[in-house]
Short mmCIF file of C-alpha atoms in Angstrom, two decimals:
data_model
loop_
_atom_site.label_atom_id
_atom_site.label_comp_id
_atom_site.label_asym_id
_atom_site.label_seq_id
_atom_site.Cartn_x
_atom_site.Cartn_y
_atom_site.Cartn_z
CA MET I 175 -7.98 12.43 -30.58
CA LEU I 176 -9.25 11.73 -27.01
CA ILE I 177 -10.77 8.23 -26.52
CA VAL I 178 -13.08 8.13 -23.55
CA HIS I 179 -14.13 4.45 -22.61
CA VAL I 180 -16.87 4.66 -20.29
CA GLY I 181 -17.64 0.98 -19.48
CA THR I 182 -20.38 0.06 -18.83
CA GLN I 183 -19.81 -1.82 -15.53
CA LYS I 184 -19.17 -5.59 -15.56
CA THR I 185 -18.07 -5.59 -19.31
CA GLY I 186 -14.45 -6.27 -18.98
CA SER I 187 -13.29 -2.72 -18.52
CA SER I 188 -10.64 -4.02 -15.93
CA SER I 189 -9.06 -6.16 -18.73
CA ILE I 190 -8.94 -3.17 -20.80
CA GLN I 191 -7.39 -1.14 -18.21
CA HIS I 192 -4.78 -3.66 -17.17
CA PHE I 193 -3.67 -4.03 -20.75
CA LEU I 194 -3.33 -0.39 -21.26
CA ARG I 195 -1.41 0.15 -18.10
CA GLU I 196 0.90 -2.88 -18.59
CA ASN I 197 1.62 -1.47 -22.13
CA GLU I 198 1.96 2.22 -21.23
CA GLY I 199 5.43 2.61 -22.58
CA LEU I 200 4.76 0.93 -25.68
CA LEU I 201 1.55 3.01 -26.28
CA ARG I 202 3.67 6.25 -25.83
CA GLU I 203 6.30 4.99 -28.32
CA SER I 204 3.46 4.73 -30.59
CA GLY I 205 2.12 8.30 -30.08
CA ILE I 206 -0.61 7.28 -27.66
CA SER I 207 -1.00 8.09 -23.94
CA TYR I 208 -2.96 6.55 -21.48
CA ILE I 209 -3.41 9.47 -19.44
CA SER I 210 -1.67 9.26 -15.97
CA ALA I 211 -3.26 12.05 -14.17
CA VAL I 212 -5.81 11.01 -11.36
CA ARG I 213 -5.53 7.53 -12.39
CA GLU I 214 -5.95 5.10 -9.66
CA TRP I 215 -3.86 1.91 -10.42
CA SER I 216 -5.39 1.48 -13.91
CA ASP I 217 -8.48 3.45 -14.21
CA HIS I 218 -9.86 6.96 -14.00
CA ASN I 219 -12.86 6.36 -11.62
CA LYS I 220 -11.76 9.15 -9.34
CA LEU I 221 -12.31 11.59 -12.39
CA ALA I 222 -15.70 10.04 -12.90
CA ARG I 223 -16.81 10.58 -9.31
CA GLU I 224 -15.74 14.15 -9.45
CA LEU I 225 -17.75 14.57 -12.76
CA ARG I 226 -20.86 12.86 -11.05
CA SER I 227 -20.63 15.07 -8.10
CA ASP I 228 -21.99 18.61 -7.53
CA ALA I 229 -18.61 19.99 -6.64
CA ALA I 230 -17.98 23.28 -8.52
CA ASP I 231 -14.17 22.68 -8.33
CA THR I 232 -12.86 19.98 -10.82
CA PRO I 233 -9.07 19.73 -9.87
CA ARG I 234 -9.00 16.15 -11.45
CA ALA I 235 -10.52 17.18 -14.71
CA ASP I 236 -7.97 20.23 -14.73
CA ALA I 237 -5.28 17.80 -14.25
CA VAL I 238 -6.46 15.68 -17.25
CA VAL I 239 -6.52 18.89 -19.30
CA ALA I 240 -3.20 20.06 -18.05
CA GLU I 241 -1.57 16.65 -19.00
CA ILE I 242 -2.94 16.69 -22.55
CA THR I 243 -1.93 20.22 -23.02
CA ALA I 244 1.62 19.52 -22.00
CA ARG I 245 2.05 16.51 -24.06
CA GLY I 246 2.26 16.17 -27.83
CA TYR I 247 0.81 12.71 -28.54
CA ASP I 248 -1.66 11.81 -31.34
CA LYS I 249 -4.21 10.10 -29.27
CA TYR I 250 -5.16 10.08 -25.46
CA ILE I 251 -7.24 7.57 -23.61
CA LEU I 252 -9.39 7.91 -20.54
CA SER I 253 -11.10 4.80 -19.21
CA ALA I 254 -13.50 4.40 -16.25
CA GLU I 255 -16.82 2.43 -16.07
CA GLU I 256 -18.22 5.16 -13.46
CA LEU I 257 -18.16 7.64 -16.51
CA PHE I 258 -21.30 6.06 -17.62
CA HIS I 259 -23.76 8.46 -15.88
CA LYS I 260 -26.13 11.12 -17.10
CA ARG I 261 -24.13 13.81 -15.13
CA VAL I 262 -20.85 13.06 -16.88
CA PRO I 263 -21.25 14.20 -20.49
CA GLY I 264 -22.34 17.63 -19.92
CA ARG I 265 -19.44 18.44 -17.21
CA LEU I 266 -16.94 16.69 -19.21
CA PHE I 267 -17.87 18.19 -22.61
CA ASP I 268 -17.96 21.68 -21.23
CA HIS I 269 -14.45 21.23 -19.52
CA LEU I 270 -12.97 19.76 -22.53
CA THR I 271 -14.16 22.33 -24.97
CA ARG I 272 -13.38 25.09 -22.75
CA HIS I 273 -9.73 24.19 -22.81
CA LEU I 274 -9.15 21.84 -25.67
CA ASP I 275 -9.66 21.50 -29.41
CA MET I 276 -9.63 17.82 -30.41
CA GLU I 277 -11.89 15.12 -31.41
CA VAL I 278 -13.48 13.05 -28.98
CA ARG I 279 -14.61 9.53 -29.40
CA ILE I 280 -16.95 7.62 -26.82
CA VAL I 281 -16.73 3.94 -26.55
CA CYS I 282 -18.90 1.82 -24.38
CA TYR I 283 -19.98 -1.76 -24.12
CA LEU I 284 -23.39 -3.02 -23.21
CA ARG I 285 -24.50 -6.51 -21.84
CA ARG I 286 -28.15 -7.45 -21.48
CA PRO I 287 -29.75 -5.44 -18.53
CA ASP I 288 -30.75 -8.43 -16.49
CA HIS I 289 -27.22 -10.16 -16.82
CA LEU I 290 -25.71 -6.56 -15.72
CA MET I 291 -28.05 -6.38 -12.56
CA GLU I 292 -27.19 -10.04 -11.54
CA ALA I 293 -23.41 -9.38 -12.01
CA LEU I 294 -23.79 -6.21 -10.01
CA TYR I 295 -25.80 -7.76 -7.16
CA LYS I 296 -23.40 -10.57 -6.66
CA GLN I 297 -20.44 -8.18 -6.72
CA ARG I 298 -21.85 -5.75 -4.17
CA VAL I 299 -23.38 -8.60 -1.92
CA LYS I 300 -20.16 -10.65 -1.87
CA THR I 301 -18.05 -7.68 -0.69
CA GLY I 302 -20.70 -6.83 2.15
CA ASP I 303 -21.68 -3.76 0.83
CA ILE I 304 -25.32 -4.81 0.64
CA LYS I 305 -27.39 -7.32 2.35
CA PRO I 306 -28.91 -10.41 0.35
CA TRP I 307 -32.22 -8.85 -0.71
CA PRO I 308 -32.05 -9.17 -4.58
CA LEU I 309 -35.47 -7.71 -5.49
CA ARG I 310 -34.93 -4.74 -3.34
CA TYR I 311 -31.63 -4.10 -4.80
CA LEU I 312 -33.04 -4.57 -8.29
CA ASP I 313 -35.94 -2.11 -7.61
CA ALA I 314 -33.57 0.47 -6.22
CA ASN I 315 -30.74 0.17 -8.78
CA LYS I 316 -32.40 -0.62 -12.06
CA TRP I 317 -31.56 2.83 -13.44
CA GLU I 318 -28.00 1.38 -13.87
CA CYS I 319 -29.26 -0.85 -16.78
CA ASP I 320 -31.34 1.99 -18.48
CA TYR I 321 -28.81 2.72 -21.03
CA LEU I 322 -30.62 4.99 -23.39
CA PRO I 323 -30.88 8.09 -21.27
CA VAL I 324 -27.14 7.96 -20.61
CA LEU I 325 -26.37 7.29 -24.15
CA ASP I 326 -28.69 10.37 -25.22
CA ALA I 327 -26.74 12.53 -22.81
CA PHE I 328 -23.48 11.64 -24.61
CA ALA I 329 -24.92 12.12 -27.95
CA ASP I 330 -26.54 15.53 -27.14
CA ARG I 331 -22.97 16.86 -26.23
CA PHE I 332 -20.45 14.93 -28.36
CA GLY I 333 -22.78 13.81 -31.24
CA GLY I 334 -24.11 10.31 -31.95
CA GLU I 335 -21.45 9.79 -34.78
CA HIS I 336 -18.73 10.07 -32.30
CA ILE I 337 -20.08 7.29 -29.97
CA SER I 338 -19.19 3.49 -30.53
CA VAL I 339 -21.51 1.04 -28.85
CA ARG I 340 -20.43 -2.62 -28.80
CA PRO I 341 -22.03 -5.65 -27.60
CA TYR I 342 -20.51 -7.36 -24.67
CA ALA I 343 -20.69 -11.08 -25.55
CA ARG I 344 -18.00 -13.13 -26.59
CA PRO I 345 -19.30 -14.46 -29.69
CA HIS I 346 -19.76 -10.97 -30.87
CA LEU I 347 -16.41 -9.56 -29.81
CA LYS I 348 -13.38 -9.54 -32.24
CA ASP I 349 -11.59 -12.86 -31.80
CA GLY I 350 -13.87 -13.44 -28.92
CA ASP I 351 -11.76 -11.10 -26.81
CA ILE I 352 -12.69 -7.83 -25.19
CA VAL I 353 -9.18 -6.24 -25.34
CA ALA I 354 -8.79 -7.13 -29.07
CA ASP I 355 -12.28 -5.68 -29.86
CA PHE I 356 -11.28 -2.60 -27.90
CA LEU I 357 -8.20 -2.14 -30.06
CA ASP I 358 -9.98 -2.71 -33.13
CA VAL I 359 -12.87 -0.29 -32.53
CA THR I 360 -10.59 2.46 -31.36
CA GLY I 361 -8.08 1.99 -34.18
CA LEU I 362 -5.12 1.78 -31.64
CA ARG I 363 -2.08 0.39 -33.35
CA MET I 364 1.16 -0.21 -31.46
CA ASN I 365 4.67 -0.16 -32.85
CA GLY I 366 5.82 -3.47 -31.31
CA SER I 367 4.51 -6.46 -29.65
CA PRO I 368 2.25 -5.74 -26.44
CA THR I 369 2.33 -7.89 -23.49
CA ARG I 370 -0.73 -9.51 -21.88
CA SER I 371 -0.98 -10.65 -18.41
CA MET I 372 -4.42 -11.40 -16.85
CA PRO I 373 -5.89 -9.17 -14.07
CA GLU I 374 -6.75 -10.53 -10.79
CA ASP I 375 -9.32 -13.41 -11.00
CA ASN I 376 -12.84 -12.30 -10.26
CA PRO I 377 -15.03 -15.38 -11.07
CA THR I 378 -18.84 -15.40 -11.14
CA PHE I 379 -19.85 -17.31 -7.88
CA SER I 380 -23.20 -18.73 -7.38
CA SER I 381 -25.68 -16.39 -5.56
CA ALA I 382 -25.42 -18.63 -2.40
CA VAL I 383 -21.59 -18.40 -2.55
CA SER I 384 -21.75 -14.62 -2.98
CA GLU I 385 -24.16 -13.99 -0.08
CA MET I 386 -22.55 -16.19 2.26
CA MET I 387 -19.13 -14.32 1.59
CA GLY I 388 -20.89 -11.13 2.33
CA PHE I 389 -22.19 -12.46 5.53
CA CYS I 390 -18.72 -13.67 6.53
CA VAL I 391 -17.02 -10.21 5.49
CA ARG I 392 -19.84 -8.24 7.36
CA ASN I 393 -19.39 -10.40 10.60
CA SER I 394 -15.81 -11.05 11.02
CA ASP I 395 -12.43 -9.61 10.53
CA ILE I 396 -11.77 -11.38 7.31
CA ARG I 397 -11.18 -9.38 4.45
CA PHE I 398 -13.09 -9.73 1.24
CA TYR I 399 -10.00 -9.98 -1.05
CA ASP I 400 -8.39 -12.73 0.85
CA LEU I 401 -11.68 -14.45 1.07
CA ASN I 402 -12.44 -14.10 -2.59
CA GLU I 403 -8.92 -15.43 -3.37
CA LYS I 404 -9.14 -18.63 -1.45
CA ILE I 405 -12.52 -19.47 -2.72
CA ALA I 406 -11.35 -18.73 -6.23
CA GLY I 407 -8.74 -21.18 -5.99
CA LEU I 408 -10.91 -24.20 -4.90
CA ASP I 409 -11.47 -26.41 -7.70
CA TRP I 410 -14.83 -27.60 -6.49
CA PRO I 411 -18.15 -28.12 -8.47
CA ASN I 412 -21.23 -25.76 -8.06
CA LEU I 413 -19.34 -22.85 -6.80
CA LYS I 414 -19.53 -20.87 -10.05
CA LYS I 415 -23.00 -20.29 -11.43
CA SER I 416 -24.83 -17.67 -13.52
CA GLY I 417 -28.64 -17.03 -13.96
CA ASP I 418 -29.44 -17.83 -10.36
CA VAL I 419 -30.38 -14.58 -8.69
CA TYR I 420 -33.66 -13.55 -10.76
CA ASN I 421 -36.15 -15.74 -12.17
CA ARG I 422 -37.88 -15.87 -15.45
CA THR I 423 -40.78 -13.59 -14.47
CA THR I 424 -38.58 -10.91 -12.71
CA ARG I 425 -36.02 -10.78 -15.66
CA LEU I 426 -38.88 -10.63 -18.40
CA ARG I 427 -40.65 -7.83 -16.60
CA LEU I 428 -37.40 -5.85 -16.46
CA LEU I 429 -36.46 -6.33 -19.92
CA GLU I 430 -40.08 -5.82 -21.30
CA GLU I 431 -39.98 -2.35 -19.39
CA LEU I 432 -36.55 -1.44 -21.16
CA GLU I 433 -37.30 -2.94 -24.41
CA PRO I 434 -38.45 0.45 -26.23
CA GLY I 435 -35.05 1.84 -25.19
CA LEU I 436 -33.02 -1.21 -26.12
CA ARG I 437 -34.60 -1.23 -29.69
CA GLU I 438 -33.82 2.50 -30.00
CA ILE I 439 -30.03 1.68 -29.26
CA THR I 440 -30.07 -0.91 -31.80
CA ARG I 441 -31.43 1.25 -34.49
CA ARG I 442 -29.04 4.04 -33.66
CA TYR I 443 -25.73 2.25 -33.08
CA GLY I 444 -26.06 -0.99 -34.96
CA GLU I 445 -28.64 -3.97 -35.30
CA ASP I 446 -26.00 -6.52 -34.26
CA LEU I 447 -26.52 -5.03 -30.91
CA TRP I 448 -29.79 -7.07 -30.80
CA GLN I 449 -28.20 -10.29 -30.86
CA THR I 450 -26.89 -9.49 -27.17
CA LEU I 451 -29.58 -7.60 -26.07
CA SER I 452 -32.49 -9.99 -27.08
CA PHE I 453 -34.42 -11.94 -24.55
CA ASP I 454 -36.24 -14.42 -26.55
CA ASP I 455 -34.86 -17.17 -24.18
CA LEU I 456 -37.06 -15.65 -21.51
CA ARG I 457 -40.18 -15.86 -23.44
CA GLU I 458 -42.54 -18.79 -23.55
CA GLY I 459 -40.72 -21.97 -24.77
CA GLY I 460 -37.24 -20.09 -24.39
CA SER I 461 -34.09 -21.75 -23.05
CA PHE I 462 -33.67 -19.93 -19.85
CA ALA I 463 -33.80 -22.33 -16.92
CA PHE I 464 -33.81 -20.85 -13.16
CA PRO I 465 -32.33 -23.38 -10.84
CA SER I 466 -34.95 -25.60 -9.14
CA GLU I 467 -35.42 -25.72 -5.45
CA HIS I 468 -33.30 -29.12 -5.18
CA ASP I 469 -30.57 -27.37 -7.27
CA ARG I 470 -30.52 -24.17 -5.04
CA ALA I 471 -30.35 -26.29 -2.07
CA GLU I 472 -27.33 -28.16 -3.38
CA LEU I 473 -25.82 -24.79 -4.34
CA ALA I 474 -26.47 -23.32 -0.69
CA LEU I 475 -24.84 -26.57 0.71
CA GLN I 476 -21.89 -26.26 -1.40
CA ALA I 477 -21.48 -22.48 -0.68
CA GLY I 478 -21.64 -23.11 3.01
CA LYS I 479 -18.84 -25.64 2.99
CA ALA I 480 -16.60 -23.39 0.59
CA VAL I 481 -16.90 -20.31 2.84
CA LEU I 482 -16.37 -22.08 5.90
CA PHE I 483 -13.33 -23.91 4.49
CA ALA I 484 -11.87 -20.86 3.41
CA ALA I 485 -12.63 -18.95 6.48
CA MET I 486 -10.94 -21.75 8.60
CA ARG I 487 -7.84 -21.68 6.27
CA LEU I 488 -7.59 -17.96 6.67
CA LYS I 489 -7.81 -17.99 10.39
CA GLY I 490 -5.29 -20.87 10.54
#
């Protein structure tokens, strides 16, 4: 069996990948191979980029097939959040079926679309990859949270019965843990006690912190990873915050547009998914609260202090 974990983005993929890499030896002793071909540290995103491209040659996919063919394990695992893309299923299926005869299981985790878009915006703005224009970013990239067309593409090639879709929300994960849930869904059993160290901390900073970090990275020689580490180590209030990029109106408009697809996903892959994808908190009388102007000013002030403090420490 080949298990293909396709993310999606910002759903704990790094924790799963870090665990699989850390326990690679134990997995192999248990008849399971976390495929090493084209693996970049702990993920297979290089393979995903190849499959998403227009390239006729597929040396990375060839290397994966060669590794599976050469080894005699019961199960193999690929993991890359960038595999969740409409171009991937067809090319992956054609390549695998041309060379291999084995069952394929697709596993993915979904978070509510507005939560995903906020997380992606913060990640990309704090690294300096984009400028702080959240509405422009949402309009240009909301295809990333339109899950149904991608799931349709996987189902067309691999069959819906071979796809496991799980909610990315702690209350709905096995033991409240993404790794435990992944092991349970895939049926992976190891002969021994796996180790578990945590991957590098990547906290959810406020929008203000994220945007000021990006400004600092774009306009100085300070590296993002160093700045991120310094600020993550600060035990200051009002640095970490969720729900502060898009207001209620923007979120509701996005989710109402996507609702038919989200309903169809829950119908096919499990009604329990709606507990995570539901957005009643955004409707009239709901619990969602966007920060007030006063609160946003306080967040911005604290963000400025934190980024300046961290930058001064890094520059000595």
